[in-house]
PDB file of C-alpha atoms in Angstrom:
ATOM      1  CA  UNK A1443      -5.686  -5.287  28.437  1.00  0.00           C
ATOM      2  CA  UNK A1444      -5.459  -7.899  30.993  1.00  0.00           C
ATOM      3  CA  UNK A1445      -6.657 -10.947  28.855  1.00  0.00           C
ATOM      4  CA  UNK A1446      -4.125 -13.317  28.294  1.00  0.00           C
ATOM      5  CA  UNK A1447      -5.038 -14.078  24.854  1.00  0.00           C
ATOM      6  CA  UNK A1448      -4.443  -9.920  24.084  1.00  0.00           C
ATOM      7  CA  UNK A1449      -0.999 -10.440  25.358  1.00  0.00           C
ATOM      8  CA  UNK A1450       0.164 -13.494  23.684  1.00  0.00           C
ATOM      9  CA  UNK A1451      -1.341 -11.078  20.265  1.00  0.00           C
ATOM     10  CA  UNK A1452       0.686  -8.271  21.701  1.00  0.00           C
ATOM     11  CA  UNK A1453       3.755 -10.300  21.976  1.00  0.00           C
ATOM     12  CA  UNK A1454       3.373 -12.116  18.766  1.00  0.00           C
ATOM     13  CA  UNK A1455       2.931  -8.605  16.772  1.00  0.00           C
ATOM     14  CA  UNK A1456       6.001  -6.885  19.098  1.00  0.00           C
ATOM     15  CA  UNK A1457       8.402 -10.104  17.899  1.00  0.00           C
ATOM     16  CA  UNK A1458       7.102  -9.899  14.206  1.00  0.00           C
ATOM     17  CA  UNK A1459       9.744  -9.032  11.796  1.00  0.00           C
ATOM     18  CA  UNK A1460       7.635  -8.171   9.383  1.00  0.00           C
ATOM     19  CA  UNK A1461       3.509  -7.379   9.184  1.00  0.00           C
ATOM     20  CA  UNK A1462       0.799 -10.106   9.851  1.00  0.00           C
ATOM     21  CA  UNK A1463      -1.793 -11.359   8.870  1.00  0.00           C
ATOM     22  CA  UNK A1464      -4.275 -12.698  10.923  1.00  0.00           C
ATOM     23  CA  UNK A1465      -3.859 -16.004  10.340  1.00  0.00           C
ATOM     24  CA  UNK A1466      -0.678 -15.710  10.914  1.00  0.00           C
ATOM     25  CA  UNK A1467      -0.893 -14.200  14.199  1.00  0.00           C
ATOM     26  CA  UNK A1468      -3.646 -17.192  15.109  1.00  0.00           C
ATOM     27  CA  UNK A1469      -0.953 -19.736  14.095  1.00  0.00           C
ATOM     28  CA  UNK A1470       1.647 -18.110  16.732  1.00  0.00           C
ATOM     29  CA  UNK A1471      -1.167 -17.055  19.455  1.00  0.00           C
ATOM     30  CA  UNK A1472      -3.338 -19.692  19.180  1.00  0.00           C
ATOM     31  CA  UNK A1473      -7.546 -19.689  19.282  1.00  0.00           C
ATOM     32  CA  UNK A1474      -9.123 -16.801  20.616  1.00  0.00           C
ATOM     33  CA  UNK A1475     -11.006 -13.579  19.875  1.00  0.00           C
ATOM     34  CA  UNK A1476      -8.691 -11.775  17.467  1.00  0.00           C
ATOM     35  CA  UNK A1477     -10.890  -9.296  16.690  1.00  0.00           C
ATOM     36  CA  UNK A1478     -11.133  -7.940  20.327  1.00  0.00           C
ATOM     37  CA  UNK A1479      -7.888  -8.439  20.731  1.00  0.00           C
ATOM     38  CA  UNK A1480      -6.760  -6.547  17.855  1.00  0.00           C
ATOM     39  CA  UNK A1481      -9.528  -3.644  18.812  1.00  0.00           C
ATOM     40  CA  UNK A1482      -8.140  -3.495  22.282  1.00  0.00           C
ATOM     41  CA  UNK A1483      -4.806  -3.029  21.758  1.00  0.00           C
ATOM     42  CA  UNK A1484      -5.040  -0.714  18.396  1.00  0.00           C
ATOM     43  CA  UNK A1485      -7.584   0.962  21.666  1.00  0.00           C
ATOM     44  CA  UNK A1486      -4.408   0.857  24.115  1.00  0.00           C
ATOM     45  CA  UNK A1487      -1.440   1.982  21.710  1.00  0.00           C
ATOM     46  CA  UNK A1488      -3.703   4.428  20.073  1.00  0.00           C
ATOM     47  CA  UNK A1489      -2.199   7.662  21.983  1.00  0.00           C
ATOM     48  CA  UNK A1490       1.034   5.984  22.604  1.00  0.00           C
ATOM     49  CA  UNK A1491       4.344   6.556  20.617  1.00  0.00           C
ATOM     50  CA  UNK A1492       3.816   3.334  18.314  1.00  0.00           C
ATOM     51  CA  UNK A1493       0.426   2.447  17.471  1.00  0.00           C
ATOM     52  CA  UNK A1494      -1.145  -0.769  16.274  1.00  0.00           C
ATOM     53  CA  UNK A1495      -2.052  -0.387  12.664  1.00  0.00           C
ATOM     54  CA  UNK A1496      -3.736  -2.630   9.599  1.00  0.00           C
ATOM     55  CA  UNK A1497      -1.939  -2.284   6.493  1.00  0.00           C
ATOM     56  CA  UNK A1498      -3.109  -4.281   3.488  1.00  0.00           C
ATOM     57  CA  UNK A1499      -4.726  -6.994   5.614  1.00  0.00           C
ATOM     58  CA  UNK A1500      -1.546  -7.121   7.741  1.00  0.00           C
ATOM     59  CA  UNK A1501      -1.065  -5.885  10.735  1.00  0.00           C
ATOM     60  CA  UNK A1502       2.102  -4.005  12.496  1.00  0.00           C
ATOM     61  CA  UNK A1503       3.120  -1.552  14.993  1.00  0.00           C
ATOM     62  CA  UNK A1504       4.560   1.153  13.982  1.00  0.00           C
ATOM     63  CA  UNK A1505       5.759   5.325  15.262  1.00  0.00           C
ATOM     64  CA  UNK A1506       2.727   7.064  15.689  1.00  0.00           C
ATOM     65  CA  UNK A1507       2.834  10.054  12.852  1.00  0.00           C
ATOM     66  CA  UNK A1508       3.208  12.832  14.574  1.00  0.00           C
ATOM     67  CA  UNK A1509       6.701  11.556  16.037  1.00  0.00           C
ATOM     68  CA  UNK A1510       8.116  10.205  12.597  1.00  0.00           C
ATOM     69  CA  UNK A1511       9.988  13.379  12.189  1.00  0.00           C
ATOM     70  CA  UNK A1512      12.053  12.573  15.852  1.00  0.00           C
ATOM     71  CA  UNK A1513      13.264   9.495  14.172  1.00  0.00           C
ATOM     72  CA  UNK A1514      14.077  10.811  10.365  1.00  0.00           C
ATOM     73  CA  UNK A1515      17.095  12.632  11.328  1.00  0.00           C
ATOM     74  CA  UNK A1516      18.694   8.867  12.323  1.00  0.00           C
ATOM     75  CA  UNK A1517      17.204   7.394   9.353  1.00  0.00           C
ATOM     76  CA  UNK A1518      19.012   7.153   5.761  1.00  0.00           C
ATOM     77  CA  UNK A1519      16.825   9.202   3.328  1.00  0.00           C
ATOM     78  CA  UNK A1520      16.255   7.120   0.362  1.00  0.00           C
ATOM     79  CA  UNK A1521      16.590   7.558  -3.113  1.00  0.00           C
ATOM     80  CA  UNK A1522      13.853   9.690  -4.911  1.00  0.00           C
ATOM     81  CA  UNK A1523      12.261   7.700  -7.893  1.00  0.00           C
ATOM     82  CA  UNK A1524      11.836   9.162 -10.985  1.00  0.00           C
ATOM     83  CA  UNK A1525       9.063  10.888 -12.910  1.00  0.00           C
ATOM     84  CA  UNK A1526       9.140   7.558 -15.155  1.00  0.00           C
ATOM     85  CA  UNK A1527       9.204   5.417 -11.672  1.00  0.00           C
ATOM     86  CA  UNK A1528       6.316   7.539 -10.344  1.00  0.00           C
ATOM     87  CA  UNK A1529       3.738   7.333 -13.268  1.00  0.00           C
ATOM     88  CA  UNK A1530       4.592   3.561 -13.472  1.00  0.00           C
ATOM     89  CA  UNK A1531       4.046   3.120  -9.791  1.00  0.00           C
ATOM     90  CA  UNK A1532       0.444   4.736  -9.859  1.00  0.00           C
ATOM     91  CA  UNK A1533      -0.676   3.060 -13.119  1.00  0.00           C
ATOM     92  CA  UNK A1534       0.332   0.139 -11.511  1.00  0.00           C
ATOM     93  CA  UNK A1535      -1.625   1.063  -8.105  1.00  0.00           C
ATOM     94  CA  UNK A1536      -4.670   2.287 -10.216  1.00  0.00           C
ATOM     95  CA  UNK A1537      -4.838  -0.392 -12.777  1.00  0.00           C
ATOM     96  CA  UNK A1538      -3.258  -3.243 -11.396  1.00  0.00           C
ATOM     97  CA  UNK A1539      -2.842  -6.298 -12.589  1.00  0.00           C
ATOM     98  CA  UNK A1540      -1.098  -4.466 -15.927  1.00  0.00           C
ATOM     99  CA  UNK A1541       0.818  -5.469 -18.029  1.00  0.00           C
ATOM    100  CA  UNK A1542       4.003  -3.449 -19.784  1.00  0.00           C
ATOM    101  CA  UNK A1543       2.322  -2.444 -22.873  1.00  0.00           C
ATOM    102  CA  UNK A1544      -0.571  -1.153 -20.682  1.00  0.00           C
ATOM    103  CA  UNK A1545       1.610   0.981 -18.685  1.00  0.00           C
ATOM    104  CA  UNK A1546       3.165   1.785 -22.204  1.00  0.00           C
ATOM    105  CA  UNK A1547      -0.008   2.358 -23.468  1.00  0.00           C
ATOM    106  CA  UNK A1548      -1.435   5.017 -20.283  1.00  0.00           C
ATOM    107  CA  UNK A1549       2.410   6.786 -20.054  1.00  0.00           C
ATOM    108  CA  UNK A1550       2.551   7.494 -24.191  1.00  0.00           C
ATOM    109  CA  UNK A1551       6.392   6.300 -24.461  1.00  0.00           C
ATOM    110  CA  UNK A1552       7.903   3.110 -23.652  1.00  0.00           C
ATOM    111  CA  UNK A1553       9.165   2.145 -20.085  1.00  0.00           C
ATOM    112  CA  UNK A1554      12.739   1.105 -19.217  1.00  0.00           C
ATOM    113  CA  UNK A1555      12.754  -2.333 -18.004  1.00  0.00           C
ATOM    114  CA  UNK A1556      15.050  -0.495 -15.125  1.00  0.00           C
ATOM    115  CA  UNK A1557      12.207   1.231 -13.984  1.00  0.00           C
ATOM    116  CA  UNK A1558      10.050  -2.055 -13.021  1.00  0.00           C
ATOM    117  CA  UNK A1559      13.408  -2.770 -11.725  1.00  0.00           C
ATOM    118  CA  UNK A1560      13.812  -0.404  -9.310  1.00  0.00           C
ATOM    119  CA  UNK A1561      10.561  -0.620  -7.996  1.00  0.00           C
ATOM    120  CA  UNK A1562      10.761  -4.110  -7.261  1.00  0.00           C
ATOM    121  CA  UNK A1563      13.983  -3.713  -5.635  1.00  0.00           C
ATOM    122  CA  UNK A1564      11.657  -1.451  -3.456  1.00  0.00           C
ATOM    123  CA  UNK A1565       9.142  -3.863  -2.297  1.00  0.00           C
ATOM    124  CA  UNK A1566       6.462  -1.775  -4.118  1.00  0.00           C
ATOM    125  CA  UNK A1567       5.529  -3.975  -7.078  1.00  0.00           C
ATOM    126  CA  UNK A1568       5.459  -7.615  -7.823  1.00  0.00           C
ATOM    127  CA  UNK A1569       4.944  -9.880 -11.006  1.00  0.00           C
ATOM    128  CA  UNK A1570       1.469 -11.139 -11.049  1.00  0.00           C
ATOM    129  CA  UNK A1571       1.348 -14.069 -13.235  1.00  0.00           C
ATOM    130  CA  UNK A1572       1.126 -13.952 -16.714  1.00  0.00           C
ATOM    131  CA  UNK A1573      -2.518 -13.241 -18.873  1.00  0.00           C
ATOM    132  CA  UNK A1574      -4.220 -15.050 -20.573  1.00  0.00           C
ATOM    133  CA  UNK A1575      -4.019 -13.458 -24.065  1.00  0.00           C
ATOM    134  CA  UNK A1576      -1.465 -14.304 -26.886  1.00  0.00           C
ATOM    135  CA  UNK A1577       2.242 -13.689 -26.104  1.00  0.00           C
ATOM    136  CA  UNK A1578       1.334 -14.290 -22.327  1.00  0.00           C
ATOM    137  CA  UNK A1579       2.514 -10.753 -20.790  1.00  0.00           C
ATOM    138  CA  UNK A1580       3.834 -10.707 -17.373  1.00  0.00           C
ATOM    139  CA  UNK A1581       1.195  -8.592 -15.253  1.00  0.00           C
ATOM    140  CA  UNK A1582       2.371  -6.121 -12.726  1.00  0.00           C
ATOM    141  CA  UNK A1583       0.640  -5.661  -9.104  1.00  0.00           C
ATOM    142  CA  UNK A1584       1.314  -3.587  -5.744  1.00  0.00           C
ATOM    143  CA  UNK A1585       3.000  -5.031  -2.813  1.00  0.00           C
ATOM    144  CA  UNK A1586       1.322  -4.364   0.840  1.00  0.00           C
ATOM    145  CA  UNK A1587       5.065  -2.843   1.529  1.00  0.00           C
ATOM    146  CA  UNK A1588       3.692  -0.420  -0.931  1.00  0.00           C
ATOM    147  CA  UNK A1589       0.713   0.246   1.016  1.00  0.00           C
ATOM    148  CA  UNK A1590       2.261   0.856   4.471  1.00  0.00           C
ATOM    149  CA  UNK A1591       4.950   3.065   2.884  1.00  0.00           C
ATOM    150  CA  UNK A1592       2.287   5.316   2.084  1.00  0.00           C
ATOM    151  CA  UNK A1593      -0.252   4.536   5.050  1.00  0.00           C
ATOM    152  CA  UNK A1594      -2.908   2.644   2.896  1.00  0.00           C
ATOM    153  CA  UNK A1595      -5.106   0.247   4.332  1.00  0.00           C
ATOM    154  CA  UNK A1596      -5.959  -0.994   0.864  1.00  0.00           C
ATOM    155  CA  UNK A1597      -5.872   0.467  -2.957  1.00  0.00           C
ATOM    156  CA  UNK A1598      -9.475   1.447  -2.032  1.00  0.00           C
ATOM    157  CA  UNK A1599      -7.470   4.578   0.377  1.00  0.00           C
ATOM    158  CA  UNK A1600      -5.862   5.735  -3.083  1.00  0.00           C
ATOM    159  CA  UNK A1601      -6.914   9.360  -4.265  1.00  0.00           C
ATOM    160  CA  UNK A1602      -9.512   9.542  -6.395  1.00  0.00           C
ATOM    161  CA  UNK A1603      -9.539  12.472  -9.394  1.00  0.00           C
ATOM    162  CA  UNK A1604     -11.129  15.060  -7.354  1.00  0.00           C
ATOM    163  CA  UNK A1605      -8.591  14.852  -4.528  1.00  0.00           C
ATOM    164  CA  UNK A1606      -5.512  15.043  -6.781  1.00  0.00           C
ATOM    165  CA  UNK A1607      -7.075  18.246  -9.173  1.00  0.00           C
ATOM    166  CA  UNK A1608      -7.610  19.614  -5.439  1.00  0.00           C
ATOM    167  CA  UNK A1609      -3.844  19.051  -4.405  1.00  0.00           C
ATOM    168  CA  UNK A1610      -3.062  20.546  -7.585  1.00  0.00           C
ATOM    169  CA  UNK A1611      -1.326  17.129  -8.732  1.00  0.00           C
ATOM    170  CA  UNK A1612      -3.517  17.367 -11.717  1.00  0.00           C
ATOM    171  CA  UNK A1613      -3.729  19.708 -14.137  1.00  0.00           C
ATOM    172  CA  UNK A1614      -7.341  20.626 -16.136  1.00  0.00           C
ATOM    173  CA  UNK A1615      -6.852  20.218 -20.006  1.00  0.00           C
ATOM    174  CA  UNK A1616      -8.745  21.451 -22.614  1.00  0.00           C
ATOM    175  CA  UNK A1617     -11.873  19.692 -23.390  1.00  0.00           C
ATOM    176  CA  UNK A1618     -11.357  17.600 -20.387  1.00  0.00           C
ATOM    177  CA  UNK A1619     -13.974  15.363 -20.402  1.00  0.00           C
ATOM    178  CA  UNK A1620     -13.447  13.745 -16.507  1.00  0.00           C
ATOM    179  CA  UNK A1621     -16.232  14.480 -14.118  1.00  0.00           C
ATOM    180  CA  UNK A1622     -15.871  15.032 -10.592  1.00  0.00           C
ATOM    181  CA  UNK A1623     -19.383  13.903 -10.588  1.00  0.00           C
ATOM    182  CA  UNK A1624     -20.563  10.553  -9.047  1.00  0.00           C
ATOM    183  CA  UNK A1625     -21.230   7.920 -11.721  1.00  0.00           C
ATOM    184  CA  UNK A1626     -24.691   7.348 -11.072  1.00  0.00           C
ATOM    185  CA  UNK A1627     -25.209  11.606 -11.716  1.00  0.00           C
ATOM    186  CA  UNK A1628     -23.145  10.998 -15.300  1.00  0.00           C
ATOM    187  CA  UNK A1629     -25.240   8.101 -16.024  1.00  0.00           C
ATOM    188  CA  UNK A1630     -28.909   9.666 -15.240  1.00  0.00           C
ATOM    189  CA  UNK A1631     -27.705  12.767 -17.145  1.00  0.00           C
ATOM    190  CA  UNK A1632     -26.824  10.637 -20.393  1.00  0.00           C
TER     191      UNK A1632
END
């Protein structure tokens, strides 16, 4: 980790007050091999107490996981969401860009505006523009503070339906028509 390039990354990523993305870190570190750079010091911190980590096509150091728990007892626990919060939150995640009768529509009761509220005061959701149908509905997306709160790369890293029935987050229904089977099975089978 010699390269002078990987240290003007290093230092550009240690200063950050926030996560970068790579063009970002190019406009502070100048032209060089990123790539390497980034693979040889996410290589270096990788057993260390912070590690170098790509969140939503940003990238940050932060406390390696198994130490987090050192550093929770200093830290001010935050507020738990609600159940209304939550199932907004995931539609959102799942479904994004939707709108507020969408996430009406999925949750079966109407959502406090509070609720979008809150988890925009959070960092976790964002207005994304308005669609294009009549009436013009504000749309809804995820934030990549969303995704490095809960150690996403991308939306691609969310559960799919057979991990959450397997962490017992879902419960079968009656006549529950979702298949844990891969499309392509469901579609030669039809």
């Amino acid at each position: 980790m010699s390269d002078t390039y990987t240290r003007r990354v290093e230092a550009v990523l240690f200063a950050a007050a926030e996560p970068l993305r790579a063009e970002d870190i190019r406009s502070y570190a100048g032209d060089g091999d990123l790539g390497a750079a980034l693979a040889d010091l996410a290589a270096h911190y990788g057993a260390r107490g912070v590690q170098l980590v790509e969140r939503g096509g940003r990238w940050l150091f932060q406390t390696a996981p198994d130490l987090a728990d050192i550093l929770r007892r200093t830290r001010e626990e935050p507020k738990k969401l609600s159940r209304a919060a939550l199932e907004t939150l995931a539609i959102i995640a799942y479904h994004e860009p939707a709108t507020r009768a969408e996430i009406e529509d999925i949750r079966g009761v109407a959502i406090n505006k509070g609720t979008l509220d809150v988890l925009m005061e959070a960092g976790w959701v964002r207005p994304a523009g308005r669609r294009e149908t009549p009436g013009r509905p504000l749309q809804y997306a995820s934030t990549p503070a969303f995704l490095a709160h809960f150690g996403l790369a991308s939306r691609r890293d969310l559960p799919g339906i057979a991990e959450l029935k397997a962490a017992g987050l879902l419960e079968a229904l009656a006549g529950d028509t979702i298949s844990d089977a891969p499309l392509e099975t469901v579609a030669q089978a039809g």
